[in-house]
Coordinates of C-alpha atoms and ligand atoms in Angstrom, one line a residue:
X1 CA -90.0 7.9 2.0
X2 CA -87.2 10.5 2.1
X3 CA -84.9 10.4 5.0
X4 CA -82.6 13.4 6.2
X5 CA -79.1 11.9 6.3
X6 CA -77.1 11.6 9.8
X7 CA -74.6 14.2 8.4
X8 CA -73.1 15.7 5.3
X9 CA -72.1 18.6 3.2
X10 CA -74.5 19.8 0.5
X11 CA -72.3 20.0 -3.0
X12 CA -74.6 20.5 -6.3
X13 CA -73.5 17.6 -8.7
X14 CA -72.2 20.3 -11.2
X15 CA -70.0 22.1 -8.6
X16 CA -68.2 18.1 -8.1
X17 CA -67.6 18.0 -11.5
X18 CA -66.4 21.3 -12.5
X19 CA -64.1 21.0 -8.9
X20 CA -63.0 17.7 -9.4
X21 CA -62.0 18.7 -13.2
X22 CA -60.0 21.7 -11.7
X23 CA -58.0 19.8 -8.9
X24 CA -57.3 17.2 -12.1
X25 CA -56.0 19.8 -14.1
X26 CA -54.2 22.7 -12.1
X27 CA -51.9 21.7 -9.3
X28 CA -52.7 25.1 -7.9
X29 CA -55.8 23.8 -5.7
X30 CA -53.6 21.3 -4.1
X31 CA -51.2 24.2 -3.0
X32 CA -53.5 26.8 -2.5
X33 CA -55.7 23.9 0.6
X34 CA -52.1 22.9 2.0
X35 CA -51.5 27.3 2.3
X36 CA -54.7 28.1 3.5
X37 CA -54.9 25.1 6.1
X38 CA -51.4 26.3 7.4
X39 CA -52.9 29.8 7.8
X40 CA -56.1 28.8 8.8
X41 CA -54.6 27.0 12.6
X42 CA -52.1 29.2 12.5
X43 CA -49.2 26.6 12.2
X44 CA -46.2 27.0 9.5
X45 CA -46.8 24.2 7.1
X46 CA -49.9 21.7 6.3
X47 CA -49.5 17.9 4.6
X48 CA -52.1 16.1 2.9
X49 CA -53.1 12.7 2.9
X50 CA -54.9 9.7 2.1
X51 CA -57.3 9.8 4.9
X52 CA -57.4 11.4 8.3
X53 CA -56.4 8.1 10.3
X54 CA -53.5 8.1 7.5
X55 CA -52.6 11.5 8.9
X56 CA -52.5 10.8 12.4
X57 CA -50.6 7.6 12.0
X58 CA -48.1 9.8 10.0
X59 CA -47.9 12.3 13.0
X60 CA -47.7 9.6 15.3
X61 CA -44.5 8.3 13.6
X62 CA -42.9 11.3 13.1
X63 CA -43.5 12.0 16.9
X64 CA -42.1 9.0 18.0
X65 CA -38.5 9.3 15.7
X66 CA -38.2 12.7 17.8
X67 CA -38.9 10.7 21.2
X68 CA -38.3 7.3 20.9
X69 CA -38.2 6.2 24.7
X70 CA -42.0 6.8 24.8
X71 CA -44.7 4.7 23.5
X72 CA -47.7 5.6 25.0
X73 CA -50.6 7.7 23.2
X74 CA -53.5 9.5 25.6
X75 CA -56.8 9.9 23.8
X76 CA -60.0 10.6 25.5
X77 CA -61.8 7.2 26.3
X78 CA -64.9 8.4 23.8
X79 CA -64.0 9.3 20.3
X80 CA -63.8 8.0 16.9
X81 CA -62.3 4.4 17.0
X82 CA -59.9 5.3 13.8
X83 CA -57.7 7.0 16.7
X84 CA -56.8 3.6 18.6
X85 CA -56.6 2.2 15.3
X86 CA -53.7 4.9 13.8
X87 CA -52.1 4.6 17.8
X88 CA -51.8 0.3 16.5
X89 CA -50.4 0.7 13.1
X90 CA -47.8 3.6 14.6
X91 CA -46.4 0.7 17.2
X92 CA -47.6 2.6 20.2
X93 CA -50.2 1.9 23.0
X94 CA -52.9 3.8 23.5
X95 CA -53.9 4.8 27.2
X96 CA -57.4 6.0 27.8
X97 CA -58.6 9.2 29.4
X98 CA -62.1 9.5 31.1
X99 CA -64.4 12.5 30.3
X100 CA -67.0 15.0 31.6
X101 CA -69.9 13.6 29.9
X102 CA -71.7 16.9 29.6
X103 CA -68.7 18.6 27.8
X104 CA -67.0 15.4 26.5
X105 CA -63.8 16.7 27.0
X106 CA -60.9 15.1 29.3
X107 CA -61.7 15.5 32.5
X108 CA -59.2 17.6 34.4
X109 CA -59.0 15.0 38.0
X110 CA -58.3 12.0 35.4
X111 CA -55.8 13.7 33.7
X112 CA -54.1 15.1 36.5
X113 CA -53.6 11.2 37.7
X114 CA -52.0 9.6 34.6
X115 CA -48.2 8.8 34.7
X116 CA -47.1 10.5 31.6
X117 CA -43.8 9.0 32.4
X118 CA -43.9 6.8 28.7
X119 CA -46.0 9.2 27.2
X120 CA -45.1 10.3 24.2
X121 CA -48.7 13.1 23.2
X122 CA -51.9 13.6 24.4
X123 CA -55.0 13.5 21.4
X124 CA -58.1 15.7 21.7
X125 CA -61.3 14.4 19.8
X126 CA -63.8 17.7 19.5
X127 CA -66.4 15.3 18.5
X128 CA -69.5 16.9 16.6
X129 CA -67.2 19.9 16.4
X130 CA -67.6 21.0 20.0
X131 CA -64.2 22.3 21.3
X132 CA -62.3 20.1 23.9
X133 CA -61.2 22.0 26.7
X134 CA -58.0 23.0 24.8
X135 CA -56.4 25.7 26.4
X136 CA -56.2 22.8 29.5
X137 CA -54.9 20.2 27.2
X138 CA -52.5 22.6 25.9
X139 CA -51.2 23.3 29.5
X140 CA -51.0 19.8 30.3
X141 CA -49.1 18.5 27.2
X142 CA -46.6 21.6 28.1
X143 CA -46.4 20.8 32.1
X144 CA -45.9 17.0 31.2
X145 CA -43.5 17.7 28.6
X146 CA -46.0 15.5 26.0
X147 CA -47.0 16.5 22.4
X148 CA -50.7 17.8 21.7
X149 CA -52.3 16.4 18.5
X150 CA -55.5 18.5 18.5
X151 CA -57.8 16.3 16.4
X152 CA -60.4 18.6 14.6
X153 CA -61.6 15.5 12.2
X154 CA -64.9 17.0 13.0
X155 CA -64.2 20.4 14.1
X156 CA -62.8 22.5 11.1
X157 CA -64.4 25.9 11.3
X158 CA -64.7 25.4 15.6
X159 CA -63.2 28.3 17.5
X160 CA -62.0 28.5 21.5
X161 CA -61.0 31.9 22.8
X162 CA -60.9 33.3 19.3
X163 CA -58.3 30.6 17.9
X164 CA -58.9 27.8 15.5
X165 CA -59.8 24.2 16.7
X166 CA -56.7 22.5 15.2
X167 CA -54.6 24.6 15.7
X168 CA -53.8 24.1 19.6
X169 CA -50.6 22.4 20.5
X170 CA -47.8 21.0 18.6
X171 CA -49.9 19.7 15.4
X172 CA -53.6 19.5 14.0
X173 CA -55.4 17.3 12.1
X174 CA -58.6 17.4 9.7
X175 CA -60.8 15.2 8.0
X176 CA -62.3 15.1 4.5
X177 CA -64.1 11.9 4.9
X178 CA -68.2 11.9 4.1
X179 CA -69.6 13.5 7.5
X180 CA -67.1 15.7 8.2
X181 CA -66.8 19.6 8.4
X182 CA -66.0 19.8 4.2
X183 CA -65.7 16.3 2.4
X184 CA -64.0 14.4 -0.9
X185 CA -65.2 11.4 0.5
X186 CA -61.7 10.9 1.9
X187 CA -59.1 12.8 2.9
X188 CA -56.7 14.3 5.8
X189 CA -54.5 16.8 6.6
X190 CA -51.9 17.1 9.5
X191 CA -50.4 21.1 10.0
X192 CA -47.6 21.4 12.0
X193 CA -44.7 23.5 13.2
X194 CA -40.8 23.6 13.7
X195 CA -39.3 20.3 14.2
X196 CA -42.0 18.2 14.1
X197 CA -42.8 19.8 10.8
X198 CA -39.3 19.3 9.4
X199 CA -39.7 15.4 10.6
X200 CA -43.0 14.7 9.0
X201 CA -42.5 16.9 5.6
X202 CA -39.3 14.2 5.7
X203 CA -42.0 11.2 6.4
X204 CA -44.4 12.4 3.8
X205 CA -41.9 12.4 1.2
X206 CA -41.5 8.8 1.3
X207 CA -45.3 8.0 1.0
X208 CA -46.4 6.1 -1.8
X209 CA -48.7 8.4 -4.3
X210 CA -52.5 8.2 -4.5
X211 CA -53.6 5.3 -6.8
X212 CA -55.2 6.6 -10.4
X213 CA -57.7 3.8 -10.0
X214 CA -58.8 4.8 -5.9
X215 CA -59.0 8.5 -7.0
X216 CA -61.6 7.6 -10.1
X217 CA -63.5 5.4 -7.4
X218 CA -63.6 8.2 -4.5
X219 CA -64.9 11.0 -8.0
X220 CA -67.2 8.4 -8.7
X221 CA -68.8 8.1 -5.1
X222 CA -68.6 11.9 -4.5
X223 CA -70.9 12.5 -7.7
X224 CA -72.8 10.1 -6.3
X225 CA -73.2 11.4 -2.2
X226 CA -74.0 14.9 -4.0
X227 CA -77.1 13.1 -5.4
X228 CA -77.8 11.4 -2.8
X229 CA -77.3 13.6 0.4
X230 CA -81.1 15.0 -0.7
X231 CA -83.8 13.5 1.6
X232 CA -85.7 12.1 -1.1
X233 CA -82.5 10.4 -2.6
X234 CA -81.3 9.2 0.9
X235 CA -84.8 8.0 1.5
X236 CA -84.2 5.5 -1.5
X237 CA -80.9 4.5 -0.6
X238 CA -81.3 4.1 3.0
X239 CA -83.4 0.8 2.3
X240 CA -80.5 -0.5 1.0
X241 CA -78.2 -2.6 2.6
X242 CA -75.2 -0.5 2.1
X243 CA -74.0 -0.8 6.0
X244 CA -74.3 3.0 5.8
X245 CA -73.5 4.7 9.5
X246 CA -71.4 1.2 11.0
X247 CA -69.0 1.6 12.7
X248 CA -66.1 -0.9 11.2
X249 CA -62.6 -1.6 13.3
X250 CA -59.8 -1.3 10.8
X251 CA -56.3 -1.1 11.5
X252 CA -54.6 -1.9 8.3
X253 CA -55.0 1.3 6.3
X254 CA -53.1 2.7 3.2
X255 CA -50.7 5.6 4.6
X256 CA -50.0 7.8 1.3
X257 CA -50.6 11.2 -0.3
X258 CA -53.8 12.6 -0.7
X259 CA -55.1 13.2 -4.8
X260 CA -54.9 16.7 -6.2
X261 CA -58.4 15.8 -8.1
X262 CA -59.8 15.5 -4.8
X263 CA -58.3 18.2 -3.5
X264 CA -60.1 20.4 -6.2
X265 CA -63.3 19.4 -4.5
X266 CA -61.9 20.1 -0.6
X267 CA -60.2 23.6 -2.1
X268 CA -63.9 24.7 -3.1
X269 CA -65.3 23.7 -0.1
X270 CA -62.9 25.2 2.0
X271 CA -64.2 28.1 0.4
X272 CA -67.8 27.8 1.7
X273 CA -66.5 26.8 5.5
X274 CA -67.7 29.9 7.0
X275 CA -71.0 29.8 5.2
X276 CA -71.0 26.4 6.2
X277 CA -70.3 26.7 9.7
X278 CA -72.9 29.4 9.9
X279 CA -75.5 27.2 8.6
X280 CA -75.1 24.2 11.0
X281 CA -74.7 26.5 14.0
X282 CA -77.8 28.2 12.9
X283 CA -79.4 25.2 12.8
X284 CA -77.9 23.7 16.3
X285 CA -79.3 27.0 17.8
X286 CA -82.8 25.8 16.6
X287 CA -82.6 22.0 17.8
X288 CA -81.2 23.9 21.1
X289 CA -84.2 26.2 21.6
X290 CA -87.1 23.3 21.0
X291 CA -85.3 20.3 22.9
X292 CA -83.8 22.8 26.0
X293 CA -86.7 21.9 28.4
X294 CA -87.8 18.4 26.3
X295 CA -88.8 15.7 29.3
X296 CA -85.4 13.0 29.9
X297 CA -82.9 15.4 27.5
X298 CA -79.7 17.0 28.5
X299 CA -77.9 19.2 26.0
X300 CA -74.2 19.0 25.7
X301 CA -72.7 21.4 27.8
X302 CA -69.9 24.4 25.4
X303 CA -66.9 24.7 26.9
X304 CA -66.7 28.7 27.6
X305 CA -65.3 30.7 24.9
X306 CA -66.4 27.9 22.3
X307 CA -67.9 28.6 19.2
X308 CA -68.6 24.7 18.0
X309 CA -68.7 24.0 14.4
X310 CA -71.3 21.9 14.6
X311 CA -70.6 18.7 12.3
X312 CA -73.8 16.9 14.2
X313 CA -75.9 17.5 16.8
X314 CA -75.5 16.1 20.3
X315 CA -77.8 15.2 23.0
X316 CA -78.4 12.7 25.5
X317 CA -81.3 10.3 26.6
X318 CA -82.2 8.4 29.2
X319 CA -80.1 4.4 28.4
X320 CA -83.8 3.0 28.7
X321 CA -85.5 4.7 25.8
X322 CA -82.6 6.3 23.8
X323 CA -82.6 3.1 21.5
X324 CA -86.3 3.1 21.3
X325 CA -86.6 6.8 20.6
X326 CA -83.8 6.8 18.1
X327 CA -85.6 3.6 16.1
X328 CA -88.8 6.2 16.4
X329 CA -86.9 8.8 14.9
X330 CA -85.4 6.7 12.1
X331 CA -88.8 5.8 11.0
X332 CA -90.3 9.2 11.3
X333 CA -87.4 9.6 8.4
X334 CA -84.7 11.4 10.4
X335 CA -81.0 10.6 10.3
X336 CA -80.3 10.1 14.4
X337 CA -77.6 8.0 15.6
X338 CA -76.4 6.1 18.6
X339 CA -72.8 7.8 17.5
X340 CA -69.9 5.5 18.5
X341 CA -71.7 2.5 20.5
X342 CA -69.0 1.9 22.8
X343 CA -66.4 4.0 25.2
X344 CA -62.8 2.9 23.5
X345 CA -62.4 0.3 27.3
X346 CA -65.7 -1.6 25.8
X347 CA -64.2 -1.7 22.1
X348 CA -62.5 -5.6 22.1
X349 CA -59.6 -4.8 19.9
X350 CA -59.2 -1.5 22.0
X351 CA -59.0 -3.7 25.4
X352 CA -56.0 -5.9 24.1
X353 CA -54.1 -2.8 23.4
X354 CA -54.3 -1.7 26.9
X355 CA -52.1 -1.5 30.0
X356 CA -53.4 -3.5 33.0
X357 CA -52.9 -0.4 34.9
X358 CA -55.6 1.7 32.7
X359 CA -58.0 3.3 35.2
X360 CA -62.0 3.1 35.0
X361 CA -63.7 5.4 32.6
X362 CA -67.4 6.3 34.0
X363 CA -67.6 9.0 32.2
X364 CA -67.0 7.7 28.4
X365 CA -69.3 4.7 29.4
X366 CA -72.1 6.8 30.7
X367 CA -71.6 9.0 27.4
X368 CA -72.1 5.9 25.3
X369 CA -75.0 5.1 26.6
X370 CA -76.9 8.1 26.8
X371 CA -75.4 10.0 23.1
X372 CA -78.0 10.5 20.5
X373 CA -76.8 12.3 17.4
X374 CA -78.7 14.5 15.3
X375 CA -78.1 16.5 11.6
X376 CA -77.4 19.7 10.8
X377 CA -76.5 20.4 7.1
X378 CA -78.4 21.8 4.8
X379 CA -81.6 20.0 4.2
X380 CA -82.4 19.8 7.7
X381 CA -85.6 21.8 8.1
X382 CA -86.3 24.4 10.2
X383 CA -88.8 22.5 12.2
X384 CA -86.7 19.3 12.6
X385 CA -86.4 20.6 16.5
X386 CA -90.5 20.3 16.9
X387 CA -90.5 17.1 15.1
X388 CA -88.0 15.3 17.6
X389 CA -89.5 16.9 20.8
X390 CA -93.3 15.2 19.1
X391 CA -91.7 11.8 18.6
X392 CA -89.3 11.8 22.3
X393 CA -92.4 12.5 23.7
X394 CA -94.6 9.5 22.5
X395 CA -91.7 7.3 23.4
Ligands
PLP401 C1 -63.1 10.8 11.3 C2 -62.2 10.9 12.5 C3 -60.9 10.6 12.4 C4 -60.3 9.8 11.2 O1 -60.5 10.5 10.0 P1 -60.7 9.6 8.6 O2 -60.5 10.6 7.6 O3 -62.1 9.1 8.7 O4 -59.6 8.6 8.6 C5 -60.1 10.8 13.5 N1 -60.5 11.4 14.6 C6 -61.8 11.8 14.7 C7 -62.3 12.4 16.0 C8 -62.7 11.5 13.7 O5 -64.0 11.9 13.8

């Protein structure tokens, strides 16, 4: 039965290659990604990297050797658990910030009661590619005297007030992982200004290179995920027990330089983000119109002046049937999620991290709870909208 995947970018098999084959060859796609990232959030320089937790733990350090009496890392209490994870391996603690759960961005009353007095930055998380709130973040990091790391791992291509996602505060960082804006299967970059970019151009330089042997793997796999993204491919493969969509902790990652082969594929890609961005909002505008008024759903609400980039599709359900509907939805061949399964305060090897002081997030648990995720690349069908509402409503 063919199965529309959770998320993904659509590459023809023939564009990895010749890509792949180019990054390989010429150094100039490497150079010309880390230029146009820079440009792209409007900070002076861009670093590549192994991975996108790689990059934040990278930023992390190179934050901390410019303010080393702080060791505490704010991160809203919902978002991707690789964030915890870099905060662990960077010898910090991360503190947890609750969220509206209709925006998912920090919420402003829990932010204005954290002691940022050991603080050393605040993280956003943009999750789905929905824009945080970050003209507020931004104002908070500068009252408090804290750095911003605005995380767009799933928002490259999201705009607030006019200005790239990414490129609020004192550095950005992207993703190039599998269900991300633009993908090489792996992948991160950090951009960054002044200082801070002085620091971590330093840090970077003592990274170890990308293993020959990883980057023929991650080629290998990316050949393969251009095959396979196709509904009747992923049909086939999703009855295999590939523990595709877990959620793994892992806190013990390689930090080192990204591959120039891969960066062939994410230079290309970069290429198509407008297109690309175009196409998922196009098709987030159509799940909006046929679930708006859908019985026990509630739409995410945009942040005004937001233009999301629209890596998934978010809604929420009622706790009672959202795990029913979604196990209804998987078998009607369509690639929803329960997203994260647990606010970072229900996460055990989150809770050991924390401060006995950390405050109770209502919002990231009710967010947990209720989230249901659904696609938006490019063989989601123009119908898929109908085709939820039908199943929900049997549920
Ligand atoms: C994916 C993701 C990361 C980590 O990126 P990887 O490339 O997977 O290491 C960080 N933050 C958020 C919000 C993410 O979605």
């Amino acid at each position: 039965m063919s199965y529309i995947a959770p998320a993904g970018t659509a590459i023809a098999p023939h564009t990895v290659a010749v890509s792949l084959l180019r990054g390989a060859t010429h150094r100039g796609a490497y150079r010309n990604l880390q230029s146009a990232l820079a440009l792209h959030s409007g900070h002076d320089r861009a670093f590549l990297m192994s991975t996108g937790r790689a990059a934040m733990t990278l930023a992390l350090r190179a934050m901390r050797e410019l303010a080393p009496q702080r060791t505490d890392v704010l991160m809203p209490a919902y978002t991707c658990y690789s964030v915890p994870a870099a905060v662990k391996l960077a010898g910090l603690r991360p503190r947890l910030v609750d969220i509206d759960p209709a925006t998912l961005s920090p919420s402003p009353s829990a932010l204005e009661a954290i002691d940022t007095s050991r603080s050393l930055a605040i993280v956003s998380a943009n999750l789905y590619g929905l824009p945080n709130d970050l003209t507020t973040l931004a104002g908070f990091a500068r009252a408090r005297g804290i750095y911003l790391l605005d995380d767009a791992a799933q928002a490259l291509g999201a705009t607030l007030a006019g200005r790239p996602v990414g490129g609020f505060g004192d550095a950005g960082l992207y993703s190039f992982d599998k269900g991300k804006n633009i993908t090489s299967i792996e992948g991160g970059a950090l951009v960054a200004s002044g200082a801070l970019g002085d620091t971590l151009a330093r840090h970077q330089a003592s990274l170890p290179a990308p293993r020959t042997a990883r980057t023929a793997i991650t080629a290998a796999k990316l050949l393969v995920y251009s095959l396979m993204l196709r509904p009747v491919a992923y049909g086939l493969m999703n009855r295999l027990p590939l523990g595709l969509g877990a959620t793994p902790w892992e806190d013990d990652f390689p930090v080192s330089n990204y591959s120039p082969t891969l960066a062939g594929m994410t230079w290309r890609l970069f290429g198509s983000l407008e297109h690309l961005t175009r196409m998922r909002t196009t098709n987030a505008a159509r799940l909006s119109d046929a679930l708006a008024d859908a019985p026990g759903v509630s739409l995410p609400r945009i942040v005004p002046g937001a233009n999301p980039a629209w890596a998934r599709y978010p809604m929420f359900l009622d706790p009672v049937r959202r795990e029913r509907a979604v196990a209804a939805l998987q078998a009607a061949g369509i690639g929803a999620t329960l997203s994260y399964p647990r606010a970072l305060c229900d996460v055990p090897q989150v809770v050991e991290l924390l401060a006995s002081d950390q405050a109770p997030l209502p919002g990231a648990r009710a967010v947990a709870e209720r989230i249901v995720t659904l696609p938006t690349h490019a063989y989601v069908p123009g119908d898929l909208g109908e085709r939820v509402r039908t199943i929900l409503q049997a549920v």
